[in-house]
Every structure is written in C-alpha cells, then in structure tokens.
Amino acid sequence: MLLADLVGVIETLKQRIQAHGATLRANEIRTRTALIDPLLTALGWDVSDPALVTPEYTVGEGRADYALHGPESIPAAMVEAKRLGHALSDDERMQMLNYANARGVRYAAVTDGDVWEFYEVFKQAPLEDRRLLSLRVANTPAHELALKLLLLWRPNVASGQPVAAGSPVLVNGNGDPPPEPPSQLPTGWVALSGYDLPGGTPPPVAIRFPDGTERVMTQWHETLTHTVEWLFAKGTLNTSNVPLTSNSPHRYVVNTQPTHPDGSSFGNPIDVDGTPFWVNINLNAGQIRTYTRILLQHCGVSPDTVQLQIGQ
C-alpha cells in the first residue's frame, strides 16, 4: 500500500460524502458499499476475500458487521457499521466491545463511514480511555487521515499490537511534504495543464474555458463534468467520439450509458445535465485532472487554454 493511493481513496470518500450524503444517510448498506468497504479494502482488508473479512460475523445471538482476520484463528478485530450520520451512543459502542470480548477479539471499531473509532477491548478502563483512534473523514485533511488510519492497516492490526503512525510528515511515495493549509496556497487563475498541487488540496473555486465561459466549482469532479458540458455545447464532444477510456481498457470515464465495456455499472456515476453523457467520478483529484486533460485533447482543445481558479 502506498500512502498516495490511500490519500486518493480518502479524497474519493470525501467527495461521496459531500455529493451523496442524503442517500447515504438513509441506508446502512449504501454507506457500507460507498464509504466503508472501499476504505477497509485500501487498508488491506479486501472485503471480497473471505480469508481476510467475514461480513455478518455471528456472535451468540448477535452479529458484527465485519470480522477482520489475521494469522490467528480468532479475528484480529471487529467492525460495527452504521448509516452515515448515525449518532453513536455509548451503549452501541459497548455492544461492539462486548461482541469482541465474547469472541476473544482484542480490537473493535465503530463507524458510520465518516466517523471512525477504534478501541482496545480488554483494557480495564473507562470507554474513553480505551479509544485508540477517533477521526472524521469529511473535515480532516487527507494526508493527516492517511497517517492516522495506518492504525487500521492490515499488517498493523494483524500483528496484535498495532502502532499509531507519527505526526504527518510525508504523504506519498515520492516523499513530497503535505500540502500547505488552504490559506497559504497560491491564489488566482492557473492553466489546467500546470495544475498539479499535492493530494488533499481543496478543489478550485471556478473553471474558465477558452471562449471566456466560467463555471463555479465546489467539488473536484466538476472539473470533468463542466468540461463535458462545455465541449458538448461547442459541438466538439458528441456520441461519435465517446466512450473515453481510462488507463484500464476495461473501464470508461465518459460514456453514453453509466456502464463499462463488460456491462458493469460505473462506481459513482453522474448524468451530466443537458448532455447525453454519463461521467464516472469514482476517481481521486489527480485522476480527475488527468482525464479532463485527456478529454480536452481528445476533442482538439489544448489544456493550456483552460484555467482553474485557486482560492477566492
């Protein structure tokens, strides 16, 4: 696992919470599929591998949503899942700890996909003092979250003595430093072709196209969706020059239907208003920028002529 990959997954989860919070707050299964499963998988707990994860793990007359398996016969940890926005009670926290205690499991986590809490089960102390981790995905910088979440990294938890990461210093395999706080980032218009700020950087506030058209932005994926809208309005993007393929030939980024070539559905589709196109925004910020540039070049427009506004 590269920290840069984990940062990318976290950025995607942040976008999903902001864009789809209402539907995720309505249903636990949606929350698990969109927020919890991807993060567990990124941390080495492939939820599709029964050797690593057992969903709906039976404990007496109850069930834990996930049992995470290490090298021992007893699970390394249990995870209780709630729908996004569910207000956790101490009774629910204790229920999870009791489930883990009944099975001899040392560690237990509770999450709604945004809030993550991780507990030491056997420690004889008040609940708060047994808590090893407490964080929120939506309002914590991605690079900081990546390091904190290493406490839940599979080799770490499976060791039986997980160690918390230190202070955020490095955020990717290249040793790049974490991004500066938003107030210290450069401001003004920059060309899309040169916009390569570090992971965790807030999205631009606007995008400007060569003809002077501007669109306000609040989320990273709008870099791509606004570009699709503009290219279609200009007549340079049409149904004859899609789909746009990602780095994998088996995955589409833009298509006339929210499906990939094998018939599977987009992971996070958006129906772009006023166009016949769907965009798969199951991408991190860096991928969004890359595929926007590729799309522009595909339609004969130089990414140098499209600008993004950083800050106010």
mmCIF file of C-alpha atoms in Angstrom:
data_model
loop_
_atom_site.group_PDB
_atom_site.id
_atom_site.type_symbol
_atom_site.label_atom_id
_atom_site.label_comp_id
_atom_site.label_asym_id
_atom_site.label_seq_id
_atom_site.Cartn_x
_atom_site.Cartn_y
_atom_site.Cartn_z
ATOM 1 C CA MET A 1 0.000 0.000 0.000
ATOM 2 C CA LEU A 2 1.334 3.424 -0.984
ATOM 3 C CA LEU A 3 0.225 6.374 1.111
ATOM 4 C CA ALA A 4 -0.518 8.222 -2.123
ATOM 5 C CA ASP A 5 -3.064 5.510 -3.033
ATOM 6 C CA LEU A 6 -4.691 5.754 0.384
ATOM 7 C CA VAL A 7 -4.880 9.556 0.062
ATOM 8 C CA GLY A 8 -6.610 9.079 -3.306
ATOM 9 C CA VAL A 9 -9.238 6.786 -1.779
ATOM 10 C CA ILE A 10 -9.818 9.238 1.061
ATOM 11 C CA GLU A 11 -10.336 12.098 -1.409
ATOM 12 C CA THR A 12 -12.927 9.970 -3.216
ATOM 13 C CA LEU A 13 -14.746 9.272 0.065
ATOM 14 C CA LYS A 14 -14.784 12.972 0.898
ATOM 15 C CA GLN A 15 -16.391 13.688 -2.488
ATOM 16 C CA ARG A 16 -19.000 10.975 -1.948
ATOM 17 C CA ILE A 17 -19.960 12.257 1.488
ATOM 18 C CA GLN A 18 -20.437 15.749 0.077
ATOM 19 C CA ALA A 19 -22.195 14.742 -3.152
ATOM 20 C CA HIS A 20 -24.314 11.826 -1.928
ATOM 21 C CA GLY A 21 -24.715 12.427 1.787
ATOM 22 C CA ALA A 22 -28.518 12.431 1.658
ATOM 23 C CA THR A 23 -28.867 8.979 0.125
ATOM 24 C CA LEU A 24 -26.078 7.509 2.247
ATOM 25 C CA ARG A 25 -27.662 8.838 5.436
ATOM 26 C CA ALA A 26 -30.830 6.935 4.540
ATOM 27 C CA ASN A 27 -29.336 3.453 4.375
ATOM 28 C CA GLU A 28 -26.592 1.449 6.110
ATOM 29 C CA ILE A 29 -25.934 -0.834 3.123
ATOM 30 C CA ARG A 30 -25.334 2.164 0.862
ATOM 31 C CA THR A 31 -22.955 3.593 3.449
ATOM 32 C CA ARG A 32 -21.049 0.323 3.671
ATOM 33 C CA THR A 33 -20.782 -0.054 -0.098
ATOM 34 C CA ALA A 34 -19.793 3.556 -0.854
ATOM 35 C CA LEU A 35 -17.696 4.514 2.174
ATOM 36 C CA ILE A 36 -16.713 1.669 4.478
ATOM 37 C CA ASP A 37 -15.850 -1.180 2.078
ATOM 38 C CA PRO A 38 -13.509 0.965 -0.092
ATOM 39 C CA LEU A 39 -11.569 2.227 2.923
ATOM 40 C CA LEU A 40 -11.217 -1.216 4.505
ATOM 41 C CA THR A 41 -10.001 -2.564 1.161
ATOM 42 C CA ALA A 42 -7.494 0.292 0.783
ATOM 43 C CA LEU A 43 -6.148 -0.579 4.233
ATOM 44 C CA GLY A 44 -5.523 -4.169 3.138
ATOM 45 C CA TRP A 45 -8.815 -5.699 4.289
ATOM 46 C CA ASP A 46 -10.237 -6.807 0.927
ATOM 47 C CA VAL A 47 -13.912 -7.198 1.836
ATOM 48 C CA SER A 48 -14.430 -9.597 -1.090
ATOM 49 C CA ASP A 49 -11.829 -12.059 0.264
ATOM 50 C CA PRO A 50 -13.354 -14.417 2.861
ATOM 51 C CA ALA A 51 -9.852 -15.265 4.110
ATOM 52 C CA LEU A 52 -9.492 -11.653 5.248
ATOM 53 C CA VAL A 53 -13.008 -10.415 6.052
ATOM 54 C CA THR A 54 -16.181 -12.141 7.215
ATOM 55 C CA PRO A 55 -19.277 -9.928 6.879
ATOM 56 C CA GLU A 56 -22.124 -10.527 9.331
ATOM 57 C CA TYR A 57 -19.907 -12.434 11.758
ATOM 58 C CA THR A 58 -22.058 -14.361 14.253
ATOM 59 C CA VAL A 59 -21.535 -13.658 17.949
ATOM 60 C CA GLY A 60 -24.016 -15.545 20.107
ATOM 61 C CA GLU A 61 -27.438 -14.213 19.169
ATOM 62 C CA GLY A 62 -25.965 -11.102 17.563
ATOM 63 C CA ARG A 63 -23.748 -10.274 14.621
ATOM 64 C CA ALA A 64 -20.820 -7.987 13.969
ATOM 65 C CA ASP A 65 -20.856 -6.344 10.546
ATOM 66 C CA TYR A 66 -17.237 -7.301 9.824
ATOM 67 C CA ALA A 67 -14.671 -9.642 11.345
ATOM 68 C CA LEU A 68 -11.120 -8.850 10.182
ATOM 69 C CA HIS A 69 -8.911 -11.931 10.133
ATOM 70 C CA GLY A 70 -5.224 -12.038 10.974
ATOM 71 C CA PRO A 71 -2.936 -15.069 11.194
ATOM 72 C CA GLU A 72 -4.697 -16.487 14.268
ATOM 73 C CA SER A 73 -7.967 -18.401 14.348
ATOM 74 C CA ILE A 74 -9.552 -15.595 16.382
ATOM 75 C CA PRO A 75 -10.308 -12.437 14.343
ATOM 76 C CA ALA A 76 -7.837 -9.591 14.757
ATOM 77 C CA ALA A 77 -10.646 -7.010 15.015
ATOM 78 C CA MET A 78 -14.360 -6.463 14.570
ATOM 79 C CA VAL A 79 -16.104 -3.530 12.930
ATOM 80 C CA GLU A 80 -19.644 -2.310 13.563
ATOM 81 C CA ALA A 81 -21.146 -0.265 10.721
ATOM 82 C CA LYS A 82 -23.874 2.367 10.904
ATOM 83 C CA ARG A 83 -25.510 4.508 8.239
ATOM 84 C CA LEU A 84 -23.834 7.845 7.542
ATOM 85 C CA GLY A 85 -24.771 10.446 10.146
ATOM 86 C CA HIS A 86 -25.975 7.924 12.718
ATOM 87 C CA ALA A 87 -25.331 9.356 16.188
ATOM 88 C CA LEU A 88 -23.366 6.666 18.001
ATOM 89 C CA SER A 89 -24.374 6.030 21.591
ATOM 90 C CA ASP A 90 -22.128 4.650 24.321
ATOM 91 C CA ASP A 91 -24.500 1.665 24.546
ATOM 92 C CA GLU A 92 -23.805 0.853 20.893
ATOM 93 C CA ARG A 93 -20.079 1.242 21.424
ATOM 94 C CA MET A 94 -20.206 -1.087 24.416
ATOM 95 C CA GLN A 95 -22.272 -3.604 22.476
ATOM 96 C CA MET A 96 -19.492 -3.827 19.882
ATOM 97 C CA LEU A 97 -16.865 -4.196 22.601
ATOM 98 C CA ASN A 98 -18.951 -6.906 24.264
ATOM 99 C CA TYR A 99 -19.237 -8.786 20.966
ATOM 100 C CA ALA A 100 -15.469 -8.633 20.559
ATOM 101 C CA ASN A 101 -14.874 -9.630 24.177
ATOM 102 C CA ALA A 102 -17.167 -12.651 23.816
ATOM 103 C CA ARG A 103 -15.039 -13.920 20.916
ATOM 104 C CA GLY A 104 -11.691 -13.040 22.458
ATOM 105 C CA VAL A 105 -11.045 -10.315 19.864
ATOM 106 C CA ARG A 106 -8.592 -7.646 21.039
ATOM 107 C CA TYR A 107 -9.768 -4.682 18.968
ATOM 108 C CA ALA A 108 -13.083 -3.262 17.788
ATOM 109 C CA ALA A 109 -14.102 -0.352 15.578
ATOM 110 C CA VAL A 110 -17.366 1.512 15.088
ATOM 111 C CA THR A 111 -18.016 3.695 12.038
ATOM 112 C CA ASP A 112 -20.687 5.455 10.026
ATOM 113 C CA GLY A 113 -18.277 5.859 7.101
ATOM 114 C CA ASP A 114 -17.364 9.377 8.207
ATOM 115 C CA VAL A 115 -16.613 8.951 11.927
ATOM 116 C CA TRP A 116 -14.195 6.103 12.732
ATOM 117 C CA GLU A 117 -13.480 4.962 16.297
ATOM 118 C CA PHE A 118 -11.094 2.152 17.249
ATOM 119 C CA TYR A 119 -10.984 0.556 20.710
ATOM 120 C CA GLU A 120 -8.818 -1.739 22.799
ATOM 121 C CA VAL A 121 -11.278 -4.375 24.009
ATOM 122 C CA PHE A 122 -9.587 -5.907 27.062
ATOM 123 C CA LYS A 123 -8.222 -2.757 28.665
ATOM 124 C CA GLN A 124 -9.692 -2.209 32.125
ATOM 125 C CA ALA A 125 -10.553 1.473 31.866
ATOM 126 C CA PRO A 126 -13.433 3.838 31.096
ATOM 127 C CA LEU A 127 -14.666 3.730 27.498
ATOM 128 C CA GLU A 128 -12.928 6.971 26.528
ATOM 129 C CA ASP A 129 -9.557 5.686 27.766
ATOM 130 C CA ARG A 130 -9.917 2.522 25.678
ATOM 131 C CA ARG A 131 -10.298 4.546 22.486
ATOM 132 C CA LEU A 132 -7.154 4.374 20.336
ATOM 133 C CA LEU A 133 -8.488 6.362 17.392
ATOM 134 C CA SER A 134 -11.261 8.855 16.708
ATOM 135 C CA LEU A 135 -11.494 10.822 13.456
ATOM 136 C CA ARG A 136 -13.821 12.299 10.870
ATOM 137 C CA VAL A 137 -13.191 11.832 7.164
ATOM 138 C CA ALA A 138 -15.202 14.835 5.967
ATOM 139 C CA ASN A 139 -13.364 17.572 7.859
ATOM 140 C CA THR A 140 -9.792 16.264 8.248
ATOM 141 C CA PRO A 141 -7.034 16.839 5.636
ATOM 142 C CA ALA A 142 -6.490 13.718 3.516
ATOM 143 C CA HIS A 143 -2.772 13.420 4.254
ATOM 144 C CA GLU A 144 -3.440 13.561 8.008
ATOM 145 C CA LEU A 145 -6.206 10.966 7.741
ATOM 146 C CA ALA A 146 -3.940 8.611 5.783
ATOM 147 C CA LEU A 147 -1.386 8.531 8.565
ATOM 148 C CA LYS A 148 -3.950 8.185 11.353
ATOM 149 C CA LEU A 149 -5.708 5.351 9.519
ATOM 150 C CA LEU A 150 -2.479 3.357 9.349
ATOM 151 C CA LEU A 151 -3.516 2.183 12.807
ATOM 152 C CA LEU A 152 -6.120 0.064 10.935
ATOM 153 C CA TRP A 153 -3.695 -1.127 8.237
ATOM 154 C CA ARG A 154 -3.963 -4.913 7.963
ATOM 155 C CA PRO A 155 -0.346 -5.839 8.868
ATOM 156 C CA ASN A 156 -0.560 -3.432 11.800
ATOM 157 C CA VAL A 157 -3.817 -4.774 13.279
ATOM 158 C CA ALA A 158 -2.944 -8.396 12.438
ATOM 159 C CA SER A 159 0.276 -8.048 14.448
ATOM 160 C CA GLY A 160 -1.827 -7.974 17.611
ATOM 161 C CA GLN A 161 -0.045 -4.828 18.802
ATOM 162 C CA PRO A 162 -0.993 -2.056 16.344
ATOM 163 C CA VAL A 163 1.189 1.031 16.477
ATOM 164 C CA ALA A 164 -0.114 4.524 15.718
ATOM 165 C CA ALA A 165 1.692 6.466 12.984
ATOM 166 C CA GLY A 166 3.623 9.580 13.935
ATOM 167 C CA SER A 167 2.872 13.178 13.030
ATOM 168 C CA PRO A 168 2.029 13.846 9.364
ATOM 169 C CA VAL A 169 5.327 14.428 7.574
ATOM 170 C CA LEU A 170 5.296 12.529 4.280
ATOM 171 C CA VAL A 171 2.204 11.861 2.230
ATOM 172 C CA ASN A 172 3.327 9.788 -0.743
ATOM 173 C CA GLY A 173 5.968 7.510 -2.127
ATOM 174 C CA ASN A 174 7.905 10.431 -3.589
ATOM 175 C CA GLY A 175 8.460 11.956 -0.144
ATOM 176 C CA ASP A 176 6.504 15.093 -1.004
ATOM 177 C CA PRO A 177 5.535 17.212 2.019
ATOM 178 C CA PRO A 178 1.882 17.665 2.934
ATOM 179 C CA PRO A 179 0.020 20.490 1.227
ATOM 180 C CA GLU A 180 0.100 23.891 2.855
ATOM 181 C CA PRO A 181 -3.061 24.975 4.635
ATOM 182 C CA PRO A 182 -5.598 26.421 2.179
ATOM 183 C CA SER A 183 -4.913 29.972 3.391
ATOM 184 C CA GLN A 184 -1.268 29.622 2.303
ATOM 185 C CA LEU A 185 -1.903 28.113 -1.132
ATOM 186 C CA PRO A 186 -1.314 30.325 -4.167
ATOM 187 C CA THR A 187 -4.410 32.058 -5.469
ATOM 188 C CA GLY A 188 -5.534 33.191 -8.906
ATOM 189 C CA TRP A 189 -6.021 31.585 -12.309
ATOM 190 C CA VAL A 190 -3.685 28.800 -13.444
ATOM 191 C CA ALA A 191 -3.706 26.646 -16.578
ATOM 192 C CA LEU A 192 -5.227 23.206 -16.164
ATOM 193 C CA SER A 193 -2.097 21.750 -17.785
ATOM 194 C CA GLY A 194 0.036 23.114 -14.944
ATOM 195 C CA TYR A 195 -2.295 22.474 -12.023
ATOM 196 C CA ASP A 196 -0.604 19.684 -10.070
ATOM 197 C CA LEU A 197 -0.892 20.658 -6.415
ATOM 198 C CA PRO A 198 -0.451 17.909 -3.784
ATOM 199 C CA GLY A 199 -3.115 15.466 -2.678
ATOM 200 C CA GLY A 200 -5.542 16.896 -0.146
ATOM 201 C CA THR A 201 -5.591 20.308 -1.847
ATOM 202 C CA PRO A 202 -9.113 21.831 -1.847
ATOM 203 C CA PRO A 203 -10.851 21.987 -5.238
ATOM 204 C CA PRO A 204 -10.640 25.167 -7.351
ATOM 205 C CA VAL A 205 -13.478 27.630 -6.984
ATOM 206 C CA ALA A 206 -14.056 28.090 -10.734
ATOM 207 C CA ILE A 207 -13.090 26.859 -14.191
ATOM 208 C CA ARG A 208 -12.673 29.099 -17.278
ATOM 209 C CA PHE A 209 -12.796 27.856 -20.868
ATOM 210 C CA PRO A 210 -11.119 29.388 -23.970
ATOM 211 C CA ASP A 211 -14.248 31.297 -25.048
ATOM 212 C CA GLY A 212 -14.478 33.017 -21.636
ATOM 213 C CA THR A 213 -17.200 30.733 -20.246
ATOM 214 C CA GLU A 214 -16.811 30.305 -16.491
ATOM 215 C CA ARG A 215 -18.392 27.815 -14.114
ATOM 216 C CA VAL A 216 -18.349 27.897 -10.309
ATOM 217 C CA MET A 217 -16.921 24.780 -8.622
ATOM 218 C CA THR A 218 -17.279 23.266 -5.165
ATOM 219 C CA GLN A 219 -16.050 19.713 -5.841
ATOM 220 C CA TRP A 220 -13.163 18.203 -7.792
ATOM 221 C CA HIS A 221 -15.326 16.127 -10.125
ATOM 222 C CA GLU A 222 -16.870 19.318 -11.554
ATOM 223 C CA THR A 223 -13.573 19.913 -13.377
ATOM 224 C CA LEU A 224 -14.537 16.973 -15.567
ATOM 225 C CA THR A 225 -18.326 17.366 -15.667
ATOM 226 C CA HIS A 226 -18.183 21.095 -16.539
ATOM 227 C CA THR A 227 -15.693 20.253 -19.298
ATOM 228 C CA VAL A 228 -18.089 17.652 -20.722
ATOM 229 C CA GLU A 229 -20.900 20.242 -20.689
ATOM 230 C CA TRP A 230 -18.760 22.892 -22.415
ATOM 231 C CA LEU A 231 -17.355 20.543 -25.082
ATOM 232 C CA PHE A 232 -20.846 19.244 -25.888
ATOM 233 C CA ALA A 233 -22.224 22.807 -26.162
ATOM 234 C CA LYS A 234 -19.369 23.706 -28.535
ATOM 235 C CA GLY A 235 -20.110 20.639 -30.670
ATOM 236 C CA THR A 236 -16.651 19.101 -30.230
ATOM 237 C CA LEU A 237 -17.880 16.279 -27.996
ATOM 238 C CA ASN A 238 -20.634 14.073 -29.351
ATOM 239 C CA THR A 239 -21.810 10.486 -29.205
ATOM 240 C CA SER A 240 -19.455 9.503 -32.033
ATOM 241 C CA ASN A 241 -16.260 10.274 -30.097
ATOM 242 C CA VAL A 242 -17.077 8.552 -26.793
ATOM 243 C CA PRO A 243 -16.560 6.469 -24.751
ATOM 244 C CA LEU A 244 -13.458 7.898 -23.150
ATOM 245 C CA THR A 245 -11.383 5.032 -21.738
ATOM 246 C CA SER A 246 -9.378 5.214 -18.513
ATOM 247 C CA ASN A 247 -5.886 3.785 -18.065
ATOM 248 C CA SER A 248 -7.570 0.395 -17.959
ATOM 249 C CA PRO A 249 -9.105 -0.611 -21.332
ATOM 250 C CA HIS A 250 -11.907 -2.257 -19.372
ATOM 251 C CA ARG A 251 -13.064 0.948 -17.692
ATOM 252 C CA TYR A 252 -14.745 4.056 -19.106
ATOM 253 C CA VAL A 253 -14.638 7.589 -17.724
ATOM 254 C CA VAL A 254 -17.228 9.129 -20.086
ATOM 255 C CA ASN A 255 -19.923 7.150 -21.897
ATOM 256 C CA THR A 256 -23.484 7.486 -23.157
ATOM 257 C CA GLN A 257 -24.548 4.942 -20.517
ATOM 258 C CA PRO A 258 -23.208 4.553 -16.944
ATOM 259 C CA THR A 259 -21.612 1.212 -17.801
ATOM 260 C CA HIS A 260 -18.174 -0.184 -18.581
ATOM 261 C CA PRO A 261 -17.416 -2.416 -21.605
ATOM 262 C CA ASP A 262 -18.078 -5.566 -19.565
ATOM 263 C CA GLY A 263 -21.551 -4.284 -18.679
ATOM 264 C CA SER A 264 -20.739 -3.441 -15.051
ATOM 265 C CA SER A 265 -22.042 -0.149 -13.690
ATOM 266 C CA PHE A 266 -19.955 2.956 -13.008
ATOM 267 C CA GLY A 267 -18.858 3.064 -9.383
ATOM 268 C CA ASN A 268 -20.078 6.633 -8.911
ATOM 269 C CA PRO A 269 -21.978 7.891 -11.990
ATOM 270 C CA ILE A 270 -23.169 11.417 -12.752
ATOM 271 C CA ASP A 271 -25.681 12.160 -15.501
ATOM 272 C CA VAL A 272 -24.300 15.398 -16.964
ATOM 273 C CA ASP A 273 -27.155 17.897 -17.354
ATOM 274 C CA GLY A 274 -28.040 18.914 -20.905
ATOM 275 C CA THR A 275 -25.898 16.213 -22.498
ATOM 276 C CA PRO A 276 -26.306 12.547 -23.441
ATOM 277 C CA PHE A 277 -23.274 11.629 -21.329
ATOM 278 C CA TRP A 278 -22.531 9.937 -18.043
ATOM 279 C CA VAL A 279 -19.275 10.527 -16.167
ATOM 280 C CA ASN A 280 -17.733 8.037 -13.765
ATOM 281 C CA ILE A 281 -16.426 10.176 -10.879
ATOM 282 C CA ASN A 282 -15.087 7.242 -8.887
ATOM 283 C CA LEU A 283 -11.697 8.949 -9.207
ATOM 284 C CA ASN A 284 -9.337 10.899 -6.996
ATOM 285 C CA ALA A 285 -8.469 14.557 -7.631
ATOM 286 C CA GLY A 286 -5.317 13.747 -9.588
ATOM 287 C CA GLN A 287 -7.197 11.344 -11.869
ATOM 288 C CA ILE A 288 -9.938 13.931 -12.400
ATOM 289 C CA ARG A 289 -7.343 16.435 -13.635
ATOM 290 C CA THR A 290 -5.614 13.838 -15.830
ATOM 291 C CA TYR A 291 -8.785 12.646 -17.558
ATOM 292 C CA THR A 292 -10.032 16.207 -18.041
ATOM 293 C CA ARG A 293 -6.807 16.979 -19.922
ATOM 294 C CA ILE A 294 -7.116 13.789 -21.965
ATOM 295 C CA LEU A 295 -10.739 14.607 -22.838
ATOM 296 C CA LEU A 296 -9.828 18.134 -23.966
ATOM 297 C CA GLN A 297 -7.012 16.833 -26.160
ATOM 298 C CA HIS A 298 -9.336 14.125 -27.498
ATOM 299 C CA CYS A 299 -11.664 16.920 -28.645
ATOM 300 C CA GLY A 300 -8.872 19.085 -30.095
ATOM 301 C CA VAL A 301 -8.689 21.620 -27.252
ATOM 302 C CA SER A 302 -5.367 22.396 -25.566
ATOM 303 C CA PRO A 303 -5.448 22.023 -21.751
ATOM 304 C CA ASP A 304 -3.230 25.129 -21.693
ATOM 305 C CA THR A 305 -6.277 27.182 -22.742
ATOM 306 C CA VAL A 306 -8.473 26.019 -19.828
ATOM 307 C CA GLN A 307 -7.882 27.668 -16.457
ATOM 308 C CA LEU A 308 -8.756 26.864 -12.855
ATOM 309 C CA GLN A 309 -9.109 29.480 -10.141
ATOM 310 C CA ILE A 310 -7.425 28.636 -6.850
ATOM 311 C CA GLY A 311 -8.871 30.304 -3.779
ATOM 312 C CA GLN A 312 -11.148 33.322 -3.778
#
